[in-house]
Amino acid sequence: MEPIALLRPVVSLIVAVGIFSAVCSPVLGVDSVRPLLETWPSDRLVINYLLSVTGVVIGHWVVMVALWEPLGVGSSLPRLLGVVVGYPVALSALGAAAIGVRNRGRPTRRPMTLHTVAGLGLGVVLYVAAGLALAFVLFVVAIFTALPT
């Protein structure tokens, strides 16, 4: 395999993480979500934010690859939208549950407030909108590259 072929997945991952990091950055302005990102897994906000976005993007790619054939996603737009929208929604629900469980046994617990839920919801909406916009752009690029010249 040539070196350029090996770099394509890495470059596409970096581009996707950059796009989703920029689009979902308003979540950092939510007062109840920002402290969660400032403290875990390191004490640096930027590193934690980029790690979380990278984990979400890699997870979404794994879900897309794993579910593409079994669900027949390529043959149905509703199935494709279900995978594109369903993953971030399910991930935010799991994240909210994990935050609730994590804060349950702590003496200085921060309860799950409506602001935290709204912040996570904002992140999901921005992530889905960016994913759909990116999919549309890739679709248009694919159409124009497939047309005979």
XYZ file of C-alpha atoms in Angstrom:
149
model
C 0.000 0.000 0.000
C 1.416 3.390 -0.903
C 2.005 6.063 1.759
C -0.617 8.447 0.345
C -3.300 5.781 0.702
C -2.311 5.318 4.336
C -2.570 9.054 5.034
C -6.084 9.509 3.617
C -7.953 8.115 6.650
C -5.768 10.109 9.047
C -6.213 13.357 7.124
C -9.958 12.813 6.787
C -10.199 12.167 10.528
C -8.265 15.358 11.286
C -10.503 17.353 8.933
C -13.669 15.872 10.454
C -12.472 16.559 14.012
C -11.588 20.121 13.008
C -14.992 20.732 11.447
C -16.949 19.235 14.329
C -14.744 20.984 16.915
C -15.420 24.344 15.319
C -19.131 23.767 14.835
C -19.757 22.375 18.333
C -17.634 25.012 20.099
C -20.670 27.017 21.351
C -21.157 24.181 23.852
C -18.089 25.533 25.656
C -20.084 28.657 26.483
C -22.643 26.700 28.523
C -21.723 27.243 32.178
C -22.774 23.808 33.365
C -21.020 21.854 30.594
C -17.712 23.703 30.595
C -16.618 22.568 34.110
C -17.162 18.948 33.067
C -14.770 19.417 30.142
C -12.257 21.375 32.223
C -11.716 18.614 34.756
C -11.754 15.308 32.894
C -9.552 13.482 31.761
C -6.845 16.145 32.150
C -6.927 19.649 33.567
C -6.714 21.381 30.197
C -9.939 22.444 28.502
C -8.648 22.431 24.919
C -7.135 18.962 25.195
C -10.262 17.545 26.849
C -12.531 19.141 24.243
C -10.479 17.835 21.328
C -10.275 14.366 22.900
C -14.033 14.253 23.399
C -14.775 15.415 19.854
C -12.216 12.953 18.449
C -13.815 10.119 20.433
C -17.281 11.027 19.183
C -16.136 11.268 15.548
C -14.235 7.955 15.670
C -17.197 6.297 17.370
C -19.552 7.617 14.723
C -17.323 6.321 11.947
C -17.171 2.913 13.619
C -20.967 2.853 13.928
C -21.368 3.889 10.283
C -18.983 1.177 9.088
C -20.434 -1.481 11.397
C -24.064 -0.744 10.540
C -23.738 0.120 6.849
C -24.189 -3.395 5.473
C -26.467 -4.969 8.129
C -28.997 -2.152 7.884
C -28.682 -1.691 4.151
C -28.034 2.007 4.793
C -26.952 2.750 1.244
C -30.366 1.757 -0.064
C -32.556 3.896 2.173
C -32.420 7.554 3.157
C -34.399 7.053 6.412
C -31.925 4.389 7.554
C -29.004 6.663 6.740
C -30.602 9.530 8.675
C -31.301 7.148 11.537
C -27.627 6.261 11.828
C -26.442 9.855 11.336
C -28.923 11.317 13.861
C -29.394 8.335 16.172
C -25.761 7.981 17.208
C -25.295 11.506 18.636
C -28.692 11.393 20.355
C -27.930 8.016 21.956
C -24.440 9.188 22.889
C -25.768 12.328 24.593
C -28.310 10.259 26.546
C -25.519 7.932 27.679
C -23.370 10.943 28.551
C -26.152 12.501 30.621
C -26.683 9.201 32.435
C -22.931 8.853 33.062
C -22.762 12.390 34.459
C -25.688 11.615 36.756
C -24.090 8.377 37.990
C -20.709 10.046 38.424
C -22.164 12.868 40.505
C -24.384 10.609 42.634
C -21.715 9.392 45.056
C -19.746 12.635 45.358
C -20.108 14.886 48.379
C -19.766 18.050 46.313
C -22.017 16.874 43.573
C -23.268 19.057 40.807
C -26.782 17.991 39.962
C -27.894 17.475 36.406
C -29.644 20.766 35.732
C -31.741 21.873 32.806
C -28.800 24.005 31.680
C -26.595 20.923 31.464
C -29.224 19.028 29.497
C -29.732 22.056 27.238
C -25.962 22.315 26.703
C -25.695 18.651 25.764
C -28.749 19.073 23.516
C -27.130 22.058 21.825
C -24.052 19.954 21.170
C -26.183 17.200 19.640
C -28.092 19.630 17.411
C -24.877 21.271 16.206
C -23.203 17.889 15.649
C -26.152 16.558 13.634
C -26.430 19.763 11.593
C -22.702 19.687 10.832
C -22.876 15.992 9.938
C -25.787 16.499 7.573
C -24.118 19.534 5.974
C -20.868 17.611 5.560
C -22.742 14.640 4.074
C -24.514 16.963 1.612
C -21.239 18.577 0.555
C -19.610 15.163 0.092
C -22.655 14.016 -1.912
C -22.412 17.021 -4.254
C -18.659 16.519 -4.643
C -19.230 12.830 -5.399
C -21.819 13.656 -8.059
C -19.549 16.137 -9.808
C -16.516 13.859 -9.674
C -18.540 10.944 -11.061
C -19.903 12.892 -14.018
C -18.050 12.372 -17.280
C -15.998 15.363 -18.345
